[in-house]
Short mmCIF file of C-alpha atoms and ligand atoms in Angstrom, two decimals:
data_model
loop_
_atom_site.label_atom_id
_atom_site.label_comp_id
_atom_site.label_asym_id
_atom_site.label_seq_id
_atom_site.Cartn_x
_atom_site.Cartn_y
_atom_site.Cartn_z
CA UNK A 1 33.42 -58.27 5.37
CA UNK A 2 30.99 -58.65 7.08
CA UNK A 3 28.50 -55.45 7.47
CA UNK A 4 26.25 -54.73 11.42
CA UNK A 5 23.52 -53.00 9.26
CA UNK A 6 20.34 -54.01 10.52
CA UNK A 7 18.74 -55.93 7.89
CA UNK A 8 15.91 -54.08 5.98
CA UNK A 9 12.48 -52.26 7.44
CA UNK A 10 10.37 -56.77 7.60
CA UNK A 11 8.74 -56.54 11.18
CA UNK A 12 9.16 -54.01 13.95
CA UNK A 13 7.97 -56.69 17.72
CA UNK A 14 5.19 -55.91 19.13
CA UNK A 15 4.38 -55.96 23.64
CA UNK A 16 1.57 -56.64 24.72
CA UNK A 17 1.86 -56.22 28.67
CA UNK A 18 -1.31 -57.75 29.99
CA UNK A 19 -1.69 -57.91 33.54
CA UNK A 20 2.66 -58.67 34.05
CA UNK A 21 3.23 -59.59 37.75
CA UNK A 22 6.23 -59.56 40.27
CA UNK A 23 7.04 -60.42 43.18
CA UNK A 24 10.86 -60.95 44.30
CA UNK A 25 10.12 -63.18 48.21
CA UNK A 26 7.17 -61.40 49.95
CA UNK A 27 7.98 -58.15 48.40
CA UNK A 28 5.57 -57.64 44.50
CA UNK A 29 7.34 -55.29 42.64
CA UNK A 30 4.50 -55.06 39.65
CA UNK A 31 0.88 -54.75 40.50
CA UNK A 32 -0.40 -56.50 36.72
CA UNK A 33 1.34 -53.79 34.32
CA UNK A 34 -1.28 -53.64 31.26
CA UNK A 35 -0.11 -51.68 28.31
CA UNK A 36 1.44 -52.02 25.08
CA UNK A 37 4.17 -51.21 22.47
CA UNK A 38 3.61 -50.59 18.77
CA UNK A 39 6.16 -51.53 16.15
CA UNK A 40 8.92 -49.79 15.07
CA UNK A 41 8.81 -47.19 17.73
CA UNK A 42 10.43 -45.36 20.10
CA UNK A 43 8.40 -45.52 23.98
CA UNK A 44 9.79 -43.42 27.06
CA UNK A 45 9.58 -45.33 29.35
CA UNK A 46 9.50 -42.81 32.58
CA UNK A 47 9.00 -43.29 36.23
CA UNK A 48 10.64 -42.94 39.50
CA UNK A 49 13.44 -44.22 41.19
CA UNK A 50 11.79 -47.91 42.01
CA UNK A 51 9.03 -47.83 39.77
CA UNK A 52 9.20 -51.25 38.25
CA UNK A 53 11.16 -50.23 34.50
CA UNK A 54 13.83 -52.04 34.98
CA UNK A 55 12.51 -55.18 35.86
CA UNK A 56 9.54 -54.82 33.90
CA UNK A 57 12.05 -54.51 30.98
CA UNK A 58 14.23 -57.39 32.56
CA UNK A 59 11.09 -59.90 32.33
CA UNK A 60 10.51 -58.27 28.67
CA UNK A 61 14.49 -59.37 27.42
CA UNK A 62 14.29 -62.90 29.55
CA UNK A 63 16.52 -62.06 33.03
CA UNK A 64 13.51 -62.46 34.90
CA UNK A 65 10.03 -64.09 34.51
CA UNK A 66 7.01 -62.38 35.96
CA UNK A 67 4.58 -64.15 38.26
CA UNK A 68 1.71 -63.83 36.74
CA UNK A 69 0.04 -63.07 34.38
CA UNK A 70 0.19 -63.16 29.48
CA UNK A 71 3.47 -60.81 28.67
CA UNK A 72 2.73 -61.84 24.16
CA UNK A 73 5.46 -61.24 21.70
CA UNK A 74 3.73 -59.85 17.76
CA UNK A 75 0.12 -61.61 19.39
CA UNK A 76 1.29 -64.77 20.63
CA UNK A 77 2.29 -65.37 24.15
CA UNK A 78 5.56 -66.59 25.40
CA UNK A 79 7.60 -68.04 27.85
CA UNK A 80 11.08 -66.55 27.56
CA UNK A 81 13.48 -68.31 30.29
CA UNK A 82 16.04 -66.47 29.54
CA UNK A 83 17.64 -63.53 28.04
CA UNK A 84 18.39 -66.07 24.61
CA UNK A 85 14.73 -67.31 24.05
CA UNK A 86 14.60 -63.46 24.73
CA UNK A 87 16.62 -62.76 21.88
CA UNK A 88 16.26 -65.19 19.27
CA UNK A 89 12.85 -63.18 18.84
CA UNK A 90 14.89 -60.00 18.15
CA UNK A 91 14.35 -58.37 22.37
CA UNK A 92 17.56 -57.54 23.55
CA UNK A 93 17.99 -55.21 26.91
CA UNK A 94 21.61 -52.72 26.42
CA UNK A 95 21.02 -52.83 31.43
CA UNK A 96 21.96 -49.65 33.13
CA UNK A 97 24.66 -51.37 35.96
CA UNK A 98 26.70 -52.55 33.16
CA UNK A 99 26.70 -56.36 32.97
CA UNK A 100 30.17 -56.56 31.05
CA UNK A 101 32.44 -59.63 31.41
CA UNK A 102 35.48 -56.70 33.19
CA UNK A 103 38.37 -59.17 32.60
CA UNK A 104 37.42 -60.85 28.78
CA UNK A 105 38.65 -58.32 25.47
CA UNK A 106 35.31 -55.73 23.57
CA UNK A 107 35.53 -58.49 21.10
CA UNK A 108 34.60 -61.30 22.93
CA UNK A 109 32.20 -59.75 25.96
CA UNK A 110 30.48 -58.44 22.07
CA UNK A 111 29.97 -61.85 20.65
CA UNK A 112 29.75 -63.76 24.47
CA UNK A 113 27.39 -66.32 24.22
CA UNK A 114 27.20 -66.07 19.87
CA UNK A 115 30.52 -67.23 19.43
CA UNK A 116 31.51 -67.64 16.23
CA UNK A 117 33.18 -70.94 15.06
CA UNK A 118 34.83 -72.17 11.95
CA UNK A 119 34.77 -75.35 12.52
CA UNK A 120 35.98 -75.88 15.97
CA UNK A 121 37.10 -73.78 16.87
CA UNK A 122 36.54 -69.97 16.97
CA UNK A 123 36.92 -67.23 13.74
CA UNK A 124 38.81 -64.62 15.58
CA UNK A 125 39.40 -63.05 12.72
CA UNK A 126 35.17 -62.72 12.39
CA UNK A 127 35.10 -61.87 15.44
CA UNK A 128 37.54 -58.70 15.37
CA UNK A 129 36.05 -57.66 12.56
CA UNK A 130 32.44 -57.58 13.75
CA UNK A 131 32.90 -56.30 17.27
CA UNK A 132 35.96 -53.62 15.02
CA UNK A 133 32.45 -51.89 12.93
CA UNK A 134 30.11 -52.40 15.56
CA UNK A 135 31.93 -50.34 17.67
CA UNK A 136 33.17 -48.30 15.07
CA UNK A 137 29.06 -47.60 15.13
CA UNK A 138 28.29 -46.62 18.15
CA UNK A 139 31.72 -44.38 17.57
CA UNK A 140 34.25 -45.94 19.83
CA UNK A 141 37.63 -46.40 18.75
CA UNK A 142 39.68 -48.95 20.43
CA UNK A 143 41.00 -52.09 19.85
CA UNK A 144 38.42 -54.98 20.56
CA UNK A 145 41.09 -57.08 22.31
CA UNK A 146 41.53 -54.56 24.61
CA UNK A 147 39.96 -55.30 28.17
CA UNK A 148 36.81 -54.42 29.31
CA UNK A 149 38.55 -54.09 33.39
CA UNK A 150 40.95 -51.04 31.46
CA UNK A 151 37.80 -49.23 29.96
CA UNK A 152 36.29 -45.45 31.21
CA UNK A 153 32.37 -45.69 31.62
CA UNK A 154 31.46 -44.36 29.00
CA UNK A 155 32.86 -46.12 26.74
CA UNK A 156 31.61 -49.59 28.80
CA UNK A 157 27.72 -48.13 28.68
CA UNK A 158 29.68 -48.14 24.45
CA UNK A 159 30.51 -51.18 24.68
CA UNK A 160 27.10 -52.80 25.74
CA UNK A 161 25.20 -51.09 22.88
CA UNK A 162 28.04 -51.70 20.54
CA UNK A 163 26.72 -55.45 21.90
CA UNK A 164 23.83 -55.31 21.86
CA UNK A 165 23.36 -54.18 17.58
CA UNK A 166 25.75 -57.38 16.26
CA UNK A 167 22.87 -58.72 18.13
CA UNK A 168 20.44 -57.09 15.63
CA UNK A 169 18.00 -56.61 17.90
CA UNK A 170 14.92 -56.06 16.61
CA UNK A 171 13.38 -54.41 20.13
CA UNK A 172 16.28 -52.16 21.38
CA UNK A 173 15.84 -51.58 25.31
CA UNK A 174 18.33 -48.74 27.00
CA UNK A 175 17.62 -48.92 30.37
CA UNK A 176 19.99 -44.90 31.26
CA UNK A 177 21.99 -44.49 28.02
CA UNK A 178 23.70 -41.46 28.36
CA UNK A 179 23.86 -41.61 31.96
CA UNK A 180 27.22 -41.73 32.03
CA UNK A 181 28.36 -39.90 28.35
CA UNK A 182 30.14 -36.55 26.63
CA UNK A 183 27.25 -34.82 24.40
CA UNK A 184 28.71 -36.17 21.58
CA UNK A 185 28.78 -39.18 21.72
CA UNK A 186 25.16 -38.73 23.14
CA UNK A 187 23.74 -36.46 20.00
CA UNK A 188 25.84 -39.58 17.86
CA UNK A 189 23.68 -42.25 20.35
CA UNK A 190 20.47 -40.75 18.82
CA UNK A 191 21.47 -40.37 15.45
CA UNK A 192 22.23 -45.12 15.43
CA UNK A 193 18.50 -44.52 17.21
CA UNK A 194 16.84 -43.09 14.86
CA UNK A 195 18.59 -44.81 12.08
CA UNK A 196 17.30 -47.54 13.71
CA UNK A 197 14.40 -46.08 13.97
CA UNK A 198 13.57 -45.46 10.40
CA UNK A 199 14.86 -49.72 10.09
CA UNK A 200 11.64 -50.32 11.91
CA UNK A 201 13.35 -51.49 15.01
CA UNK A 202 11.36 -50.82 18.08
CA UNK A 203 13.29 -49.20 21.34
CA UNK A 204 12.23 -48.61 24.85
CA UNK A 205 14.57 -45.17 26.20
CA UNK A 206 14.44 -44.96 30.05
CA UNK A 207 15.57 -41.88 31.60
CA UNK A 208 15.45 -39.76 33.68
CA UNK A 209 17.12 -36.37 31.37
CA UNK A 210 13.96 -35.60 29.94
CA UNK A 211 14.44 -33.30 28.01
CA UNK A 212 16.34 -36.59 25.53
CA UNK A 213 13.44 -38.66 26.26
CA UNK A 214 11.28 -34.85 25.21
CA UNK A 215 13.60 -34.97 22.27
CA UNK A 216 14.49 -38.72 21.10
CA UNK A 217 10.95 -40.90 21.72
CA UNK A 218 7.24 -40.36 19.85
CA UNK A 219 5.42 -41.96 23.00
CA UNK A 220 5.99 -41.56 26.23
CA UNK A 221 4.65 -44.18 29.15
CA UNK A 222 4.13 -43.10 32.73
CA UNK A 223 4.86 -46.22 35.48
CA UNK A 224 3.89 -45.45 39.49
CA UNK A 225 4.83 -47.86 41.95
CA UNK A 226 5.00 -51.10 39.96
CA UNK A 227 1.69 -49.46 38.01
CA UNK A 228 1.48 -48.11 34.61
CA UNK A 229 -0.18 -44.92 34.92
CA UNK A 230 -1.16 -43.24 31.26
CA UNK A 231 0.58 -43.28 28.21
CA UNK A 232 1.11 -39.97 25.57
CA UNK A 233 2.56 -38.58 22.49
CA UNK A 234 5.31 -37.48 23.32
CA UNK A 235 5.00 -34.60 21.64
CA UNK A 236 1.63 -33.75 23.29
CA UNK A 237 2.96 -33.57 26.70
CA UNK A 238 6.27 -30.99 28.34
CA UNK A 239 8.07 -31.79 30.70
CA UNK A 240 6.87 -30.39 33.61
CA UNK A 241 3.85 -32.50 32.96
CA UNK A 242 6.23 -35.08 32.70
CA UNK A 243 7.79 -34.55 36.07
CA UNK A 244 4.29 -34.86 36.96
CA UNK A 245 2.81 -37.86 36.15
CA UNK A 246 5.83 -39.61 37.32
CA UNK A 247 6.08 -37.97 41.22
CA UNK A 248 1.86 -37.90 40.89
CA UNK A 249 2.13 -34.46 42.35
CA UNK A 250 2.99 -30.76 41.78
CA UNK A 251 6.65 -30.52 41.95
CA UNK A 252 8.29 -27.32 43.45
CA UNK A 253 10.86 -25.56 43.31
CA UNK A 254 13.53 -28.10 41.31
CA UNK A 255 16.41 -26.77 44.10
CA UNK A 256 16.75 -24.69 46.68
CA UNK A 257 17.38 -20.43 47.20
CA UNK A 258 21.03 -19.70 47.43
CA UNK A 259 22.65 -19.19 51.23
CA UNK A 260 25.34 -17.10 52.35
CA UNK A 261 28.87 -18.76 52.19
CA UNK A 262 29.23 -17.86 55.84
CA UNK A 263 31.60 -15.46 55.48
CA UNK A 264 35.32 -15.56 57.71
CA UNK A 265 35.31 -19.16 57.48
CA UNK A 266 38.95 -20.67 57.03
CA UNK A 267 39.27 -22.69 53.96
CA UNK A 268 38.00 -25.70 54.46
CA UNK A 269 40.29 -27.44 51.82
CA UNK A 270 42.81 -26.30 50.16
CA UNK A 271 44.92 -27.56 47.12
CA UNK A 272 48.34 -25.74 45.43
CA UNK A 273 49.25 -26.34 41.92
CA UNK A 274 48.78 -30.14 42.65
CA UNK A 275 49.37 -32.67 38.87
CA UNK A 276 48.55 -36.57 38.81
CA UNK A 277 51.01 -36.70 35.79
CA UNK A 278 49.07 -37.96 32.92
CA UNK A 279 45.61 -35.94 33.69
CA UNK A 280 46.05 -33.06 36.19
CA UNK A 281 48.57 -30.35 36.08
CA UNK A 282 48.88 -27.17 38.00
CA UNK A 283 45.00 -27.19 40.07
CA UNK A 284 44.31 -24.79 42.79
CA UNK A 285 41.33 -24.43 44.41
CA UNK A 286 39.63 -23.20 48.15
CA UNK A 287 36.15 -24.31 49.76
CA UNK A 288 35.07 -23.62 52.51
CA UNK A 289 32.87 -24.48 55.03
CA UNK A 290 29.47 -24.10 53.88
CA UNK A 291 30.55 -23.26 50.59
CA UNK A 292 29.52 -25.52 47.34
CA UNK A 293 32.11 -25.58 44.89
CA UNK A 294 30.76 -26.71 41.34
CA UNK A 295 33.17 -28.69 39.21
CA UNK A 296 32.26 -28.06 35.22
CA UNK A 297 33.74 -30.10 32.38
CA UNK A 298 33.48 -32.30 29.70
CA UNK A 299 33.97 -36.46 30.08
CA UNK A 300 38.07 -37.21 30.22
CA UNK A 301 38.67 -33.11 32.01
CA UNK A 302 40.21 -34.61 34.43
CA UNK A 303 38.46 -34.40 37.06
CA UNK A 304 37.09 -37.19 39.18
CA UNK A 305 41.02 -38.40 38.48
CA UNK A 306 41.89 -35.35 40.01
CA UNK A 307 40.31 -36.30 43.09
CA UNK A 308 41.83 -39.32 42.95
CA UNK A 309 44.58 -38.51 42.73
CA UNK A 310 43.74 -36.47 45.76
CA UNK A 311 42.52 -39.76 47.56
CA UNK A 312 45.60 -42.03 46.64
CA UNK A 313 44.13 -43.34 44.30
CA UNK A 314 46.79 -42.72 41.91
CA UNK A 315 50.37 -40.87 41.54
CA UNK A 316 50.79 -37.16 42.35
CA UNK A 317 52.49 -34.54 44.08
CA UNK A 318 51.22 -31.02 45.42
CA UNK A 319 49.96 -29.55 47.87
CA UNK A 320 47.09 -30.59 49.58
CA UNK A 321 45.66 -29.03 53.56
CA UNK A 322 42.14 -29.56 55.13
CA UNK A 323 41.85 -27.24 57.37
CA UNK A 324 45.53 -25.40 57.60
CA UNK A 325 47.28 -28.52 58.60
CA UNK A 326 48.67 -30.04 55.17
CA UNK A 327 47.70 -33.78 55.06
CA UNK A 328 49.43 -36.18 52.26
CA UNK A 329 46.25 -38.65 52.07
CA UNK A 330 46.60 -42.41 51.16
CA UNK A 331 43.52 -44.38 50.83
CA UNK A 332 39.84 -43.26 50.58
CA UNK A 333 39.95 -44.45 54.35
CA UNK A 334 42.88 -42.80 55.75
CA UNK A 335 40.70 -39.82 53.71
CA UNK A 336 38.26 -40.53 55.67
CA UNK A 337 40.17 -40.81 59.13
CA UNK A 338 41.00 -36.48 58.41
CA UNK A 339 37.49 -35.97 57.53
CA UNK A 340 37.60 -36.12 53.34
CA UNK A 341 35.52 -38.98 51.54
CA UNK A 342 34.03 -39.02 48.66
CA UNK A 343 31.65 -40.44 46.94
CA UNK A 344 32.41 -42.49 42.52
CA UNK A 345 31.09 -41.93 39.83
CA UNK A 346 31.71 -45.39 39.12
CA UNK A 347 28.58 -47.02 42.01
CA UNK A 348 28.92 -49.91 40.26
CA UNK A 349 32.65 -50.27 40.79
CA UNK A 350 34.23 -48.04 43.66
CA UNK A 351 30.76 -47.11 45.27
CA UNK A 352 29.35 -49.77 46.51
CA UNK A 353 28.98 -53.34 47.30
CA UNK A 354 26.68 -54.92 45.40
CA UNK A 355 27.19 -57.76 46.55
CA UNK A 356 26.64 -56.88 50.61
CA UNK A 357 23.29 -55.04 52.87
CA UNK A 358 22.65 -52.81 52.99
CA UNK A 359 23.12 -52.26 56.54
CA UNK A 360 27.02 -53.33 55.65
CA UNK A 361 27.84 -51.24 52.64
CA UNK A 362 26.48 -47.82 55.10
CA UNK A 363 29.04 -47.86 57.75
CA UNK A 364 31.43 -49.64 56.40
CA UNK A 365 33.36 -46.63 55.70
CA UNK A 366 33.06 -45.28 59.08
CA UNK A 367 33.57 -48.60 60.71
CA UNK A 368 35.57 -46.42 63.80
CA UNK A 369 32.75 -45.82 64.62
CA UNK A 370 30.79 -48.82 64.67
CA UNK A 371 32.73 -51.84 65.16
CA UNK A 372 34.40 -49.60 69.05
CA UNK A 373 35.84 -52.67 70.68
CA UNK A 374 33.73 -54.43 69.36
CA UNK A 375 30.97 -54.23 66.11
CA UNK A 376 27.39 -53.11 66.70
CA UNK A 377 24.90 -54.57 65.06
CA UNK A 378 21.82 -52.51 67.11
CA UNK A 379 23.76 -49.60 65.82
CA UNK A 380 24.16 -50.40 62.63
CA UNK A 381 21.11 -50.93 62.40
CA UNK A 382 19.81 -48.42 63.84
CA UNK A 383 22.09 -46.09 61.24
CA UNK A 384 20.05 -48.21 58.12
CA UNK A 385 16.95 -47.09 59.32
CA UNK A 386 18.26 -43.20 60.07
CA UNK A 387 19.73 -43.81 55.90
CA UNK A 388 16.51 -45.07 54.54
CA UNK A 389 14.58 -42.01 56.48
CA UNK A 390 16.52 -39.09 55.52
CA UNK A 391 17.99 -40.07 51.98
CA UNK A 392 14.89 -41.91 50.80
CA UNK A 393 16.41 -45.13 50.34
CA UNK A 394 13.21 -47.06 48.54
CA UNK A 395 13.39 -51.03 49.17
CA UNK A 396 10.87 -53.48 50.60
CA UNK A 397 13.06 -54.98 53.57
CA UNK A 398 16.24 -53.49 54.39
CA UNK A 399 17.68 -57.06 54.39
CA UNK A 400 18.83 -57.68 50.42
CA UNK A 401 21.96 -56.65 49.02
CA UNK A 402 22.78 -53.24 46.91
CA UNK A 403 22.75 -55.74 43.94
CA UNK A 404 18.90 -55.52 44.06
CA UNK A 405 18.18 -51.78 44.55
CA UNK A 406 17.08 -50.12 41.91
CA UNK A 407 19.56 -48.39 40.06
CA UNK A 408 18.73 -44.43 42.00
CA UNK A 409 18.00 -46.67 45.16
CA UNK A 410 22.18 -47.10 45.00
CA UNK A 411 22.75 -44.23 43.48
CA UNK A 412 20.55 -43.26 47.66
CA UNK A 413 22.45 -45.48 49.74
CA UNK A 414 25.93 -44.69 47.61
CA UNK A 415 25.87 -40.76 49.21
CA UNK A 416 24.66 -41.70 52.69
CA UNK A 417 27.40 -43.48 53.14
CA UNK A 418 29.73 -41.15 52.45
CA UNK A 419 28.18 -38.76 54.92
CA UNK A 420 27.68 -41.91 57.63
CA UNK A 421 31.56 -40.59 58.86
CA UNK A 422 30.43 -37.06 59.80
CA UNK A 423 32.49 -35.08 57.09
CA UNK A 424 34.51 -32.58 56.74
CA UNK A 425 34.41 -32.23 53.38
CA UNK A 426 32.61 -34.19 50.58
CA UNK A 427 33.32 -34.09 46.79
CA UNK A 428 30.41 -35.46 45.65
CA UNK A 429 31.12 -37.33 41.50
CA UNK A 430 28.23 -37.18 39.31
CA UNK A 431 25.92 -37.43 42.88
CA UNK A 432 22.20 -37.61 41.58
CA UNK A 433 23.05 -39.64 37.82
CA UNK A 434 19.77 -42.14 37.38
CA UNK A 435 18.75 -41.14 40.12
CA UNK A 436 14.83 -39.46 39.73
CA UNK A 437 13.46 -35.62 39.38
CA UNK A 438 11.88 -36.20 43.05
CA UNK A 439 14.96 -37.99 44.74
CA UNK A 440 17.45 -35.05 42.72
CA UNK A 441 15.54 -32.98 44.37
CA UNK A 442 15.96 -33.83 47.86
CA UNK A 443 19.38 -34.30 47.62
CA UNK A 444 19.51 -30.76 46.23
CA UNK A 445 18.29 -29.66 49.27
CA UNK A 446 20.10 -32.42 51.19
CA UNK A 447 23.34 -31.09 49.85
CA UNK A 448 22.28 -27.44 50.07
CA UNK A 449 21.76 -28.40 54.30
CA UNK A 450 24.94 -29.86 54.88
CA UNK A 451 26.62 -26.81 53.69
CA UNK A 452 23.97 -24.64 55.59
CA UNK A 453 25.32 -27.11 58.80
CA UNK A 454 29.27 -26.50 57.69
CA UNK A 455 30.58 -28.88 55.54
CA UNK A 456 31.77 -27.74 53.02
CA UNK A 457 30.07 -30.12 49.76
CA UNK A 458 33.11 -30.39 46.23
CA UNK A 459 30.13 -31.84 43.91
CA UNK A 460 31.60 -33.03 40.17
CA UNK A 461 28.09 -33.13 37.96
CA UNK A 462 28.02 -32.82 33.39
CA UNK A 463 25.14 -31.55 34.19
CA UNK A 464 25.28 -28.08 33.40
CA UNK A 465 22.49 -26.58 35.54
CA UNK A 466 22.95 -28.65 38.35
CA UNK A 467 26.26 -26.48 38.64
CA UNK A 468 25.07 -24.03 38.23
CA UNK A 469 21.27 -24.11 40.91
CA UNK A 470 23.20 -25.61 43.01
CA UNK A 471 26.97 -24.46 43.31
CA UNK A 472 27.96 -20.45 45.12
CA UNK A 473 31.31 -20.79 42.84
CA UNK A 474 32.26 -23.45 39.73
CA UNK A 475 35.38 -24.44 38.92
CA UNK A 476 35.63 -25.53 34.46
CA UNK A 477 38.46 -27.49 33.64
CA UNK A 478 39.17 -28.39 30.43
CA UNK A 479 42.33 -31.15 29.55
CA UNK A 480 44.02 -31.32 33.26
CA UNK A 481 43.46 -27.71 33.85
CA UNK A 482 41.43 -25.81 35.45
CA UNK A 483 40.71 -23.07 33.40
CA UNK A 484 38.28 -20.57 34.95
CA UNK A 485 36.49 -20.37 38.65
CA UNK A 486 33.10 -18.90 38.14
CA UNK A 487 30.28 -17.21 41.09
CA UNK A 488 27.95 -18.59 40.37
CA UNK A 489 24.79 -16.35 40.65
CA UNK A 490 24.08 -15.30 37.14
CA UNK A 491 25.74 -18.30 35.02
CA UNK A 492 25.18 -19.58 32.26
CA UNK A 493 25.16 -23.73 29.85
CA UNK A 494 26.55 -21.49 28.00
CA UNK A 495 28.91 -20.21 29.51
CA UNK A 496 30.20 -23.18 30.97
CA UNK A 497 30.04 -24.92 27.74
CA UNK A 498 32.65 -22.34 26.13
CA UNK A 499 34.75 -22.84 28.91
CA UNK A 500 34.95 -26.48 29.28
CA UNK A 501 35.42 -26.93 25.29
CA UNK A 502 38.61 -23.80 24.69
CA UNK A 503 35.21 -21.28 23.15
CA UNK A 504 35.77 -19.35 25.39
CA UNK A 505 37.35 -15.60 24.76
CA UNK A 506 39.08 -15.61 27.82
CA UNK A 507 39.97 -18.18 30.83
CA UNK A 508 38.60 -16.39 34.22
N1 LIG B 1 15.93 -58.56 42.68
C1 LIG B 1 15.21 -58.06 43.37
N2 LIG B 1 15.27 -58.94 44.65
C2 LIG B 1 14.67 -57.87 45.01
N3 LIG B 1 13.59 -56.96 44.83
C3 LIG B 1 14.05 -55.93 43.63
C4 LIG B 1 14.62 -57.32 42.89
N4 LIG B 1 15.23 -56.21 42.79
C5 LIG B 1 14.64 -55.55 41.82
N5 LIG B 1 13.56 -54.97 43.41
C6 LIG B 1 13.15 -53.76 44.23
O1 LIG B 1 11.27 -53.31 42.46
C7 LIG B 1 11.30 -52.40 43.01
C8 LIG B 1 11.99 -51.59 41.66
O2 LIG B 1 13.66 -52.24 41.26
P1 LIG B 1 12.94 -51.53 39.73
O3 LIG B 1 15.13 -52.11 38.99
O4 LIG B 1 12.53 -52.14 37.99
O5 LIG B 1 12.96 -49.82 39.34
P2 LIG B 1 13.43 -48.71 38.25
O6 LIG B 1 12.01 -48.22 38.18
O7 LIG B 1 14.27 -49.79 37.28
O8 LIG B 1 14.11 -47.92 38.91
P3 LIG B 1 15.34 -45.92 38.58
O9 LIG B 1 15.17 -45.87 38.77
O10 LIG B 1 16.04 -46.29 40.38
O11 LIG B 1 16.72 -47.02 37.79
C9 LIG B 1 12.46 -51.67 44.00
O12 LIG B 1 11.91 -51.21 44.96
C10 LIG B 1 13.23 -53.15 44.22
O13 LIG B 1 14.54 -52.27 45.40
MG1 LIG B 2 16.44 -49.06 37.14
#
């Protein structure tokens, strides 16, 4: 019976970055980064979207080669030519944007490139058993034979982690590991990190969730604009200081002051007795022009699926009215024509066409505007210029594929895209996932501006503080039902959790 526990502490991996530079074509992304990672410590890597965190870590894990500078592992200069070279040194990167083969099984993904052989043949039984053990360690009780395509986002994240564990990493890089996890899954991951650390594994933890960074790391390193800024013992900096160091200035209030919802306007969207079989039952809610309605709930409560049903992406029944007219939306494109757009939580899978350019992505949903009577490239170009300014999308060049934007900047592009067709109602599913604190604040102020301009906004979020800070009312879903709809003023996280988990005295 193979065991998946890491070998007892021998050597943690020590890393020195010495004047590392990286350019993609004419775009200089890293400008001589120097710092070291001590063995056996958990180091938080902080920085704004586009600061160069993922790029530096891809260099460490052999996915990218530096343009200049020296990378030393345990004192030895290294020239890593592939992720295999890095893995041979015990260095494994868990990708921010998942890197799984969708059509292969979970077990095959875990061992991809490391297939176990028995003579000439793959040792299927060993593969299944080891995969099951790695999955158990991350707390994902699924059949290793399941195709990755069938997993939800959080499960894919856990498979990525299981894959790294099965490779017996001595230096593990986690790039936004909890972005899609529930609080329970996050706790389990933290226990796993503590265990790996006790085994002497060096861990780099990249996250925009500063409360997690404060909890789980020993030290933080801050990068800004492709440069090393500072490092500090985690215990010696407050979250507020971390945020200021990241953005390089004093951050003002995160949330805009709440503005009243204009009185006397009919609902922009009204949903009654709406069912998405298997996911949501008897959902009824409405949102008025100028109103921000939050949707809270645990992962799996059915929030995303409810709205996917609304957009015609899942079988559904029930009544939907947009601006007082009954509609049956057949597809996201059809919904956009009726004035409702949706920002998917699965930015890479359903949100963006990452192999396409920025312009194509931006204008895809609003094709009617740009293709009348034929495609007008200059209008597209102007739209991109405006969007880059309005949404603060940071990129070295406008002529790149969406895949080369940093994670947070992809999120901003996705947001710009759903607002292109000038909707009357917009549904934003996890709009600030992977976004840095400064950009989060920008998004909150943007959402509020949209509401002030008369848009009805629905925000689905796992960050309860975000809903409380931003929304007028918060609907809570549990096991497919809306169990409470509460005014956000005076609402606490504890109250929301109580409704989401079913421990509130009475759902209101
Ligand atoms: N293949 C590429 N081609 C061109 N530019 C790239 C490529 N990969 C990354 N970049 C650019 O490098 C910069 C740094 O990106 P990186 O992904 O390292 O940022 P990050 O700090 O991880 O940000 P985030 O917090 O948003 O994930 C960004 O401006 C990005 O657009
Ligand atoms: Mg990144």
